[in-house]
Amino acid sequence: MPIITDSASARTLLADPGATVPGPDPTARGPLADLRRGVSRFANGADHAHRRNTIEVLLDRLEPAALAADAAARARDAVRAGSRDADAWAIRRIPAAAIAGALGFADPDAAAVEAEVVADAYRSGATSPAVDAAAARLLHAAGGDRPDAALRVQLVVQAHRATGDTVSRAIERLAQASPETAVDPVLDARHAPDALGNPVVDAMDGALRAAPVATTVRVRAGLRVEVALADPVAPHSTPPGELLAFGAGPRRCPGTAHALAIAGAVVGELRRADGSVGSC
C-alpha cells in the first residue's frame, strides 16, 4: 500500500470528498463487528454524515472545562495511589473514564477498562472472545438498543487510544522539563504558538507532533493509500496550526477541544504533584 508522508499532500487527500475510508467487513459477526458497523469512523456517504452529526451533538453537550476538572481530579487520585509513570494504566485510563462519565455511563472506570481491551481490535477488526465480551459490555453500558449506543462507545474507545497515548507521550516529554515553570493545565484547543515555552504546552506539542494515531487510510479511485499524520523526517518543522494529529478535512476529529482539555489537565496535575514526572 502506498503511503503519503508529505503533510501538504496528506492534507489534500484528507480534504478530498472523493476519498473514502475502508468499511467494516460485512460478513463479520459478534459485538465488535456490531460496534464497528455502527460508528462513524468506518462509515461513508450519508451514513457517515448522519453519525458524524450525532457525534457532534453528543460532544456539544460536553464542556471541555468540566472534562478537564474531572480528569484533573482523577489524576490527583491516581497520584495519591502511587501512579505517576507514563505507562501506568491508572493514568492511561483517565481520558476514557472522563468521557464515559460525562456521557452518563453508570461505571466510567469499568468502561475505561473495557475500552482498553477493545481499542486495538476496534481499529483492525481482528477480534477475540475477550474483545467481543468487552465490546458487548460497552454497548450495553452505552444504552444497548438506543440508536446512538455505538457512537457513545466510539467516543470512549477513541479517547482511550488517541488521548491516552497523547497523555503518555506528553508525560515522557515533561520528565525532561524544568520543574520551576508554572503550569497551565487546560490547553487552548487552537494549540496557540505563543503558548509554547510552558512545559506542559511544550510536552503536549511534542506529543501531538508524534501523532497519537500515526496513520490513517483512504481509498481513492479504488486505490488504498496510507496517510501519515506526523512528518516522519522533521516532525518539529510543522507549524502548530498545521499539525495533522487530529486529522483534516471532513473527518477531522470533532473532539479536539475535549481531548486537549483532558490531556492538558492530566499532564498539568502530574507536573504539580512532581516537578519531574517519569518512571516510578
mmCIF file of C-alpha atoms in Angstrom:
data_model
loop_
_atom_site.group_PDB
_atom_site.id
_atom_site.type_symbol
_atom_site.label_atom_id
_atom_site.label_comp_id
_atom_site.label_asym_id
_atom_site.label_seq_id
_atom_site.Cartn_x
_atom_site.Cartn_y
_atom_site.Cartn_z
ATOM 1 C CA MET A 1 0.000 0.000 0.000
ATOM 2 C CA PRO A 2 1.480 3.403 -0.947
ATOM 3 C CA ILE A 3 1.992 5.908 1.863
ATOM 4 C CA ILE A 4 1.817 9.700 1.822
ATOM 5 C CA THR A 5 4.222 11.356 4.240
ATOM 6 C CA ASP A 6 4.258 14.922 2.913
ATOM 7 C CA SER A 7 1.913 16.965 5.108
ATOM 8 C CA ALA A 8 0.582 19.141 2.267
ATOM 9 C CA SER A 9 -0.281 16.103 0.139
ATOM 10 C CA ALA A 10 -1.760 14.372 3.172
ATOM 11 C CA ARG A 11 -3.971 17.364 3.932
ATOM 12 C CA THR A 12 -5.127 17.495 0.311
ATOM 13 C CA LEU A 13 -6.141 13.836 0.301
ATOM 14 C CA LEU A 14 -7.857 14.079 3.683
ATOM 15 C CA ALA A 15 -9.906 17.011 2.367
ATOM 16 C CA ASP A 16 -10.825 15.224 -0.874
ATOM 17 C CA PRO A 17 -14.582 14.451 -0.842
ATOM 18 C CA GLY A 18 -13.934 11.569 -3.224
ATOM 19 C CA ALA A 19 -11.652 9.794 -0.762
ATOM 20 C CA THR A 20 -13.429 7.225 1.406
ATOM 21 C CA VAL A 21 -12.424 5.016 4.325
ATOM 22 C CA PRO A 22 -12.327 1.209 4.196
ATOM 23 C CA GLY A 23 -15.619 -0.065 5.554
ATOM 24 C CA PRO A 24 -16.051 -2.860 8.090
ATOM 25 C CA ASP A 25 -16.212 -6.468 6.933
ATOM 26 C CA PRO A 26 -19.901 -7.057 6.093
ATOM 27 C CA THR A 27 -19.551 -10.769 6.872
ATOM 28 C CA ALA A 28 -18.096 -10.271 10.367
ATOM 29 C CA ARG A 29 -20.316 -11.221 13.289
ATOM 30 C CA GLY A 30 -20.260 -10.512 17.003
ATOM 31 C CA PRO A 31 -20.298 -7.482 19.317
ATOM 32 C CA LEU A 32 -17.089 -5.942 17.954
ATOM 33 C CA ALA A 33 -18.425 -6.240 14.403
ATOM 34 C CA ASP A 34 -21.702 -4.659 15.536
ATOM 35 C CA LEU A 35 -19.773 -1.805 17.119
ATOM 36 C CA ARG A 36 -17.629 -1.166 14.042
ATOM 37 C CA ARG A 37 -20.697 -1.221 11.774
ATOM 38 C CA GLY A 38 -22.426 1.362 13.961
ATOM 39 C CA VAL A 39 -19.727 4.031 14.314
ATOM 40 C CA SER A 40 -18.872 6.996 12.116
ATOM 41 C CA ARG A 41 -15.195 6.127 11.777
ATOM 42 C CA PHE A 42 -15.728 3.284 9.304
ATOM 43 C CA ALA A 43 -18.773 4.738 7.511
ATOM 44 C CA ASN A 44 -19.018 6.681 4.267
ATOM 45 C CA GLY A 45 -21.583 8.821 2.497
ATOM 46 C CA ALA A 46 -24.921 9.521 4.133
ATOM 47 C CA ASP A 47 -24.242 7.081 6.983
ATOM 48 C CA HIS A 48 -21.080 8.947 7.895
ATOM 49 C CA ALA A 49 -22.764 12.345 7.663
ATOM 50 C CA HIS A 50 -25.624 11.270 9.933
ATOM 51 C CA ARG A 51 -23.371 9.596 12.500
ATOM 52 C CA ARG A 52 -20.882 12.447 12.441
ATOM 53 C CA ASN A 53 -23.713 14.873 13.166
ATOM 54 C CA THR A 54 -24.826 12.739 16.110
ATOM 55 C CA ILE A 55 -21.253 12.644 17.430
ATOM 56 C CA GLU A 56 -21.056 16.432 17.207
ATOM 57 C CA VAL A 57 -24.343 16.794 19.098
ATOM 58 C CA LEU A 58 -23.042 14.490 21.843
ATOM 59 C CA LEU A 59 -19.789 16.435 22.084
ATOM 60 C CA ASP A 60 -21.581 19.787 22.136
ATOM 61 C CA ARG A 61 -23.160 18.682 25.417
ATOM 62 C CA LEU A 62 -19.758 18.050 26.987
ATOM 63 C CA GLU A 63 -17.946 21.096 28.338
ATOM 64 C CA PRO A 64 -14.160 20.857 27.898
ATOM 65 C CA ALA A 65 -13.653 22.719 31.184
ATOM 66 C CA ALA A 66 -15.805 20.197 33.058
ATOM 67 C CA LEU A 67 -13.938 17.318 31.423
ATOM 68 C CA ALA A 68 -10.646 18.926 32.443
ATOM 69 C CA ALA A 69 -11.819 19.263 36.046
ATOM 70 C CA ASP A 70 -12.879 15.611 36.176
ATOM 71 C CA ALA A 71 -9.653 14.443 34.529
ATOM 72 C CA ALA A 72 -7.593 16.524 36.956
ATOM 73 C CA ALA A 73 -9.419 15.009 39.930
ATOM 74 C CA ARG A 74 -8.812 11.517 38.558
ATOM 75 C CA ALA A 75 -5.136 12.337 38.073
ATOM 76 C CA ARG A 76 -4.860 13.523 41.679
ATOM 77 C CA ASP A 77 -6.470 10.280 42.834
ATOM 78 C CA ALA A 78 -4.017 8.289 40.703
ATOM 79 C CA VAL A 79 -1.062 10.179 42.166
ATOM 80 C CA ARG A 80 -2.297 9.559 45.707
ATOM 81 C CA ALA A 81 -2.500 5.871 44.806
ATOM 82 C CA GLY A 82 1.110 5.951 43.629
ATOM 83 C CA SER A 83 0.684 6.204 39.840
ATOM 84 C CA ARG A 84 2.910 8.736 38.089
ATOM 85 C CA ASP A 85 4.537 6.723 35.343
ATOM 86 C CA ALA A 86 3.632 7.468 31.727
ATOM 87 C CA ASP A 87 2.747 3.810 31.230
ATOM 88 C CA ALA A 88 0.660 3.428 34.400
ATOM 89 C CA TRP A 89 -2.773 2.139 33.416
ATOM 90 C CA ALA A 90 -4.393 4.296 36.095
ATOM 91 C CA ILE A 91 -3.143 7.323 34.155
ATOM 92 C CA ARG A 92 -3.855 5.995 30.655
ATOM 93 C CA ARG A 93 -7.447 5.166 31.543
ATOM 94 C CA ILE A 94 -8.318 8.692 32.662
ATOM 95 C CA PRO A 95 -9.368 10.094 29.242
ATOM 96 C CA ALA A 96 -11.799 7.253 28.543
ATOM 97 C CA ALA A 97 -13.185 7.393 32.087
ATOM 98 C CA ALA A 98 -13.697 11.165 31.868
ATOM 99 C CA ILE A 99 -15.587 10.871 28.583
ATOM 100 C CA ALA A 100 -17.636 7.902 29.812
ATOM 101 C CA GLY A 101 -18.595 9.775 32.965
ATOM 102 C CA ALA A 102 -19.657 12.858 31.027
ATOM 103 C CA LEU A 103 -21.743 10.697 28.679
ATOM 104 C CA GLY A 104 -23.582 9.186 31.639
ATOM 105 C CA PHE A 105 -22.073 5.698 31.774
ATOM 106 C CA ALA A 106 -23.019 4.208 35.145
ATOM 107 C CA ASP A 107 -19.461 2.998 35.842
ATOM 108 C CA PRO A 108 -16.947 5.178 33.961
ATOM 109 C CA ASP A 109 -13.944 3.346 35.389
ATOM 110 C CA ALA A 110 -15.266 -0.013 34.192
ATOM 111 C CA ALA A 111 -15.955 1.494 30.767
ATOM 112 C CA ALA A 112 -12.341 2.680 30.594
ATOM 113 C CA VAL A 113 -11.102 -0.831 31.370
ATOM 114 C CA GLU A 114 -13.314 -2.278 28.622
ATOM 115 C CA ALA A 115 -12.105 0.402 26.193
ATOM 116 C CA GLU A 116 -8.544 -0.681 26.887
ATOM 117 C CA VAL A 117 -9.439 -4.240 25.858
ATOM 118 C CA VAL A 118 -11.277 -3.154 22.713
ATOM 119 C CA ALA A 119 -9.079 -0.300 21.439
ATOM 120 C CA ASP A 120 -6.651 -2.140 19.140
ATOM 121 C CA ALA A 121 -9.247 -4.538 17.746
ATOM 122 C CA TYR A 122 -11.645 -1.644 17.160
ATOM 123 C CA ARG A 123 -9.261 -0.262 14.582
ATOM 124 C CA SER A 124 -8.225 -3.530 12.936
ATOM 125 C CA GLY A 125 -11.404 -5.595 13.235
ATOM 126 C CA ALA A 126 -9.407 -8.608 14.486
ATOM 127 C CA THR A 127 -11.463 -9.859 17.402
ATOM 128 C CA SER A 128 -11.268 -12.483 20.133
ATOM 129 C CA PRO A 129 -13.679 -13.787 22.788
ATOM 130 C CA ALA A 130 -12.282 -11.276 25.301
ATOM 131 C CA VAL A 131 -12.658 -8.376 22.872
ATOM 132 C CA ASP A 132 -16.197 -9.378 21.921
ATOM 133 C CA ALA A 133 -17.153 -9.677 25.584
ATOM 134 C CA ALA A 134 -15.737 -6.219 26.336
ATOM 135 C CA ALA A 135 -17.465 -4.706 23.297
ATOM 136 C CA ALA A 136 -20.762 -6.252 24.382
ATOM 137 C CA ARG A 137 -20.408 -4.780 27.876
ATOM 138 C CA LEU A 138 -19.595 -1.357 26.451
ATOM 139 C CA LEU A 139 -22.590 -1.390 24.120
ATOM 140 C CA HIS A 140 -24.843 -2.430 26.995
ATOM 141 C CA ALA A 141 -23.413 0.297 29.237
ATOM 142 C CA ALA A 142 -23.975 2.860 26.475
ATOM 143 C CA GLY A 143 -27.667 2.119 26.349
ATOM 144 C CA GLY A 144 -27.949 -1.140 24.451
ATOM 145 C CA ASP A 145 -30.684 -0.599 21.892
ATOM 146 C CA ARG A 146 -30.592 3.202 21.846
ATOM 147 C CA PRO A 147 -29.657 4.406 18.341
ATOM 148 C CA ASP A 148 -26.550 6.281 19.452
ATOM 149 C CA ALA A 149 -25.113 3.494 21.642
ATOM 150 C CA ALA A 150 -22.304 2.586 19.226
ATOM 151 C CA LEU A 151 -21.392 6.252 18.780
ATOM 152 C CA ARG A 152 -21.174 6.771 22.528
ATOM 153 C CA VAL A 153 -18.844 3.763 22.743
ATOM 154 C CA GLN A 154 -16.836 5.168 19.834
ATOM 155 C CA LEU A 155 -16.110 8.319 21.837
ATOM 156 C CA VAL A 156 -14.945 6.313 24.845
ATOM 157 C CA VAL A 157 -12.763 3.878 22.875
ATOM 158 C CA GLN A 158 -11.148 6.560 20.744
ATOM 159 C CA ALA A 159 -10.474 8.652 23.844
ATOM 160 C CA HIS A 160 -8.592 5.713 25.328
ATOM 161 C CA ARG A 161 -6.357 5.208 22.327
ATOM 162 C CA ALA A 162 -5.731 8.710 20.967
ATOM 163 C CA THR A 163 -5.995 10.894 24.067
ATOM 164 C CA GLY A 164 -4.466 8.243 26.319
ATOM 165 C CA ASP A 165 -1.443 7.949 24.035
ATOM 166 C CA THR A 166 -1.133 11.739 23.924
ATOM 167 C CA VAL A 167 -1.040 11.836 27.727
ATOM 168 C CA SER A 168 1.616 9.108 27.923
ATOM 169 C CA ARG A 169 3.868 10.755 25.359
ATOM 170 C CA ALA A 170 3.465 14.190 26.933
ATOM 171 C CA ILE A 171 4.392 12.798 30.360
ATOM 172 C CA GLU A 172 7.549 11.284 28.908
ATOM 173 C CA ARG A 173 8.496 14.659 27.445
ATOM 174 C CA LEU A 174 7.539 16.511 30.609
ATOM 175 C CA ALA A 175 10.049 14.439 32.555
ATOM 176 C CA GLN A 176 12.773 16.403 30.788
ATOM 177 C CA ALA A 177 11.259 19.840 31.549
ATOM 178 C CA SER A 178 12.427 22.304 34.180
ATOM 179 C CA PRO A 179 10.275 21.990 37.326
ATOM 180 C CA GLU A 180 10.237 25.723 38.089
ATOM 181 C CA THR A 181 7.824 26.889 35.371
ATOM 182 C CA ALA A 182 4.167 27.439 36.228
ATOM 183 C CA VAL A 183 1.515 25.058 34.932
ATOM 184 C CA ASP A 184 -1.482 25.920 32.791
ATOM 185 C CA PRO A 185 -3.332 22.582 32.807
ATOM 186 C CA VAL A 186 -6.138 23.417 30.351
ATOM 187 C CA LEU A 187 -4.748 23.822 26.866
ATOM 188 C CA ASP A 188 -6.418 26.052 24.305
ATOM 189 C CA ALA A 189 -7.976 23.987 21.506
ATOM 190 C CA ARG A 190 -6.188 26.194 18.971
ATOM 191 C CA HIS A 191 -2.820 24.980 20.275
ATOM 192 C CA ALA A 192 -1.571 28.567 20.037
ATOM 193 C CA PRO A 193 2.113 29.022 19.093
ATOM 194 C CA ASP A 194 2.542 31.820 21.665
ATOM 195 C CA ALA A 195 1.787 29.321 24.439
ATOM 196 C CA LEU A 196 4.997 27.462 23.656
ATOM 197 C CA GLY A 197 7.541 27.844 26.429
ATOM 198 C CA ASN A 198 5.194 26.490 29.080
ATOM 199 C CA PRO A 199 6.493 22.983 29.881
ATOM 200 C CA VAL A 200 3.016 21.417 29.794
ATOM 201 C CA VAL A 201 2.230 23.003 26.426
ATOM 202 C CA ASP A 202 5.674 22.088 25.100
ATOM 203 C CA ALA A 203 5.174 18.486 26.219
ATOM 204 C CA MET A 204 1.775 18.378 24.548
ATOM 205 C CA ASP A 205 3.214 19.949 21.404
ATOM 206 C CA GLY A 206 5.827 17.203 21.202
ATOM 207 C CA ALA A 207 3.229 14.507 21.822
ATOM 208 C CA LEU A 208 0.930 15.836 19.108
ATOM 209 C CA ARG A 209 3.773 16.127 16.615
ATOM 210 C CA ALA A 210 4.375 12.408 17.103
ATOM 211 C CA ALA A 211 0.634 11.896 16.329
ATOM 212 C CA PRO A 212 -1.080 9.519 18.787
ATOM 213 C CA VAL A 213 -2.673 7.802 15.787
ATOM 214 C CA ALA A 214 0.285 7.563 13.423
ATOM 215 C CA THR A 215 -1.538 6.839 10.163
ATOM 216 C CA THR A 216 -4.949 6.636 8.606
ATOM 217 C CA VAL A 217 -6.152 5.019 5.379
ATOM 218 C CA ARG A 218 -8.144 6.419 2.481
ATOM 219 C CA VAL A 219 -9.448 4.814 -0.689
ATOM 220 C CA ARG A 220 -9.266 6.963 -3.837
ATOM 221 C CA ALA A 221 -10.278 5.654 -7.260
ATOM 222 C CA GLY A 222 -10.116 2.110 -5.911
ATOM 223 C CA LEU A 223 -6.589 2.503 -4.517
ATOM 224 C CA ARG A 224 -5.931 2.186 -0.778
ATOM 225 C CA VAL A 225 -3.483 4.828 0.432
ATOM 226 C CA GLU A 226 -1.921 5.122 3.872
ATOM 227 C CA VAL A 227 -1.630 8.692 5.137
ATOM 228 C CA ALA A 228 0.963 9.639 7.765
ATOM 229 C CA LEU A 229 -0.386 12.052 10.373
ATOM 230 C CA ALA A 230 3.099 13.080 11.506
ATOM 231 C CA ASP A 231 6.134 14.112 9.500
ATOM 232 C CA PRO A 232 8.457 11.075 9.770
ATOM 233 C CA VAL A 233 11.567 13.087 8.876
ATOM 234 C CA ALA A 234 11.183 16.509 10.507
ATOM 235 C CA PRO A 235 8.194 16.490 12.872
ATOM 236 C CA HIS A 236 9.291 19.734 14.549
ATOM 237 C CA SER A 237 9.243 21.673 11.272
ATOM 238 C CA THR A 238 5.438 21.750 11.038
ATOM 239 C CA PRO A 239 3.813 24.960 12.357
ATOM 240 C CA PRO A 240 1.491 24.251 15.332
ATOM 241 C CA GLY A 241 -1.618 25.257 13.393
ATOM 242 C CA GLU A 242 -0.841 22.767 10.621
ATOM 243 C CA LEU A 243 -0.413 19.611 12.701
ATOM 244 C CA LEU A 244 -2.399 16.608 11.491
ATOM 245 C CA ALA A 245 -2.654 14.863 14.865
ATOM 246 C CA PHE A 246 -6.420 15.436 14.776
ATOM 247 C CA GLY A 247 -6.763 14.814 11.059
ATOM 248 C CA ALA A 248 -8.043 17.272 8.469
ATOM 249 C CA GLY A 249 -10.980 17.755 6.170
ATOM 250 C CA PRO A 250 -14.489 16.406 6.745
ATOM 251 C CA ARG A 251 -13.224 13.689 9.098
ATOM 252 C CA ARG A 252 -11.116 15.925 11.320
ATOM 253 C CA CYS A 253 -11.625 14.915 14.948
ATOM 254 C CA PRO A 254 -14.661 16.827 16.268
ATOM 255 C CA GLY A 255 -13.455 16.380 19.843
ATOM 256 C CA THR A 256 -10.181 18.295 19.565
ATOM 257 C CA ALA A 257 -11.037 20.790 22.322
ATOM 258 C CA HIS A 258 -12.209 17.975 24.588
ATOM 259 C CA ALA A 259 -9.078 15.877 24.012
ATOM 260 C CA LEU A 260 -6.716 18.785 24.647
ATOM 261 C CA ALA A 261 -8.594 19.800 27.790
ATOM 262 C CA ILE A 262 -8.426 16.277 29.237
ATOM 263 C CA ALA A 263 -4.808 15.643 28.277
ATOM 264 C CA GLY A 264 -3.638 19.049 29.453
ATOM 265 C CA ALA A 265 -5.389 18.634 32.793
ATOM 266 C CA VAL A 266 -3.843 15.216 33.446
ATOM 267 C CA VAL A 267 -0.339 16.282 32.474
ATOM 268 C CA GLY A 268 -0.671 19.510 34.451
ATOM 269 C CA GLU A 269 -1.743 17.683 37.602
ATOM 270 C CA LEU A 270 1.143 15.257 37.337
ATOM 271 C CA ARG A 271 3.536 18.155 36.976
ATOM 272 C CA ARG A 272 2.039 19.796 40.063
ATOM 273 C CA ALA A 273 2.449 16.569 42.007
ATOM 274 C CA ASP A 274 6.054 16.127 40.987
ATOM 275 C CA GLY A 275 8.134 18.695 39.168
ATOM 276 C CA SER A 276 9.828 15.939 37.195
ATOM 277 C CA VAL A 277 7.478 13.177 36.100
ATOM 278 C CA GLY A 278 8.824 9.978 34.672
ATOM 279 C CA SER A 279 9.297 6.381 35.625
ATOM 280 C CA CYS A 280 8.423 5.367 39.171
#
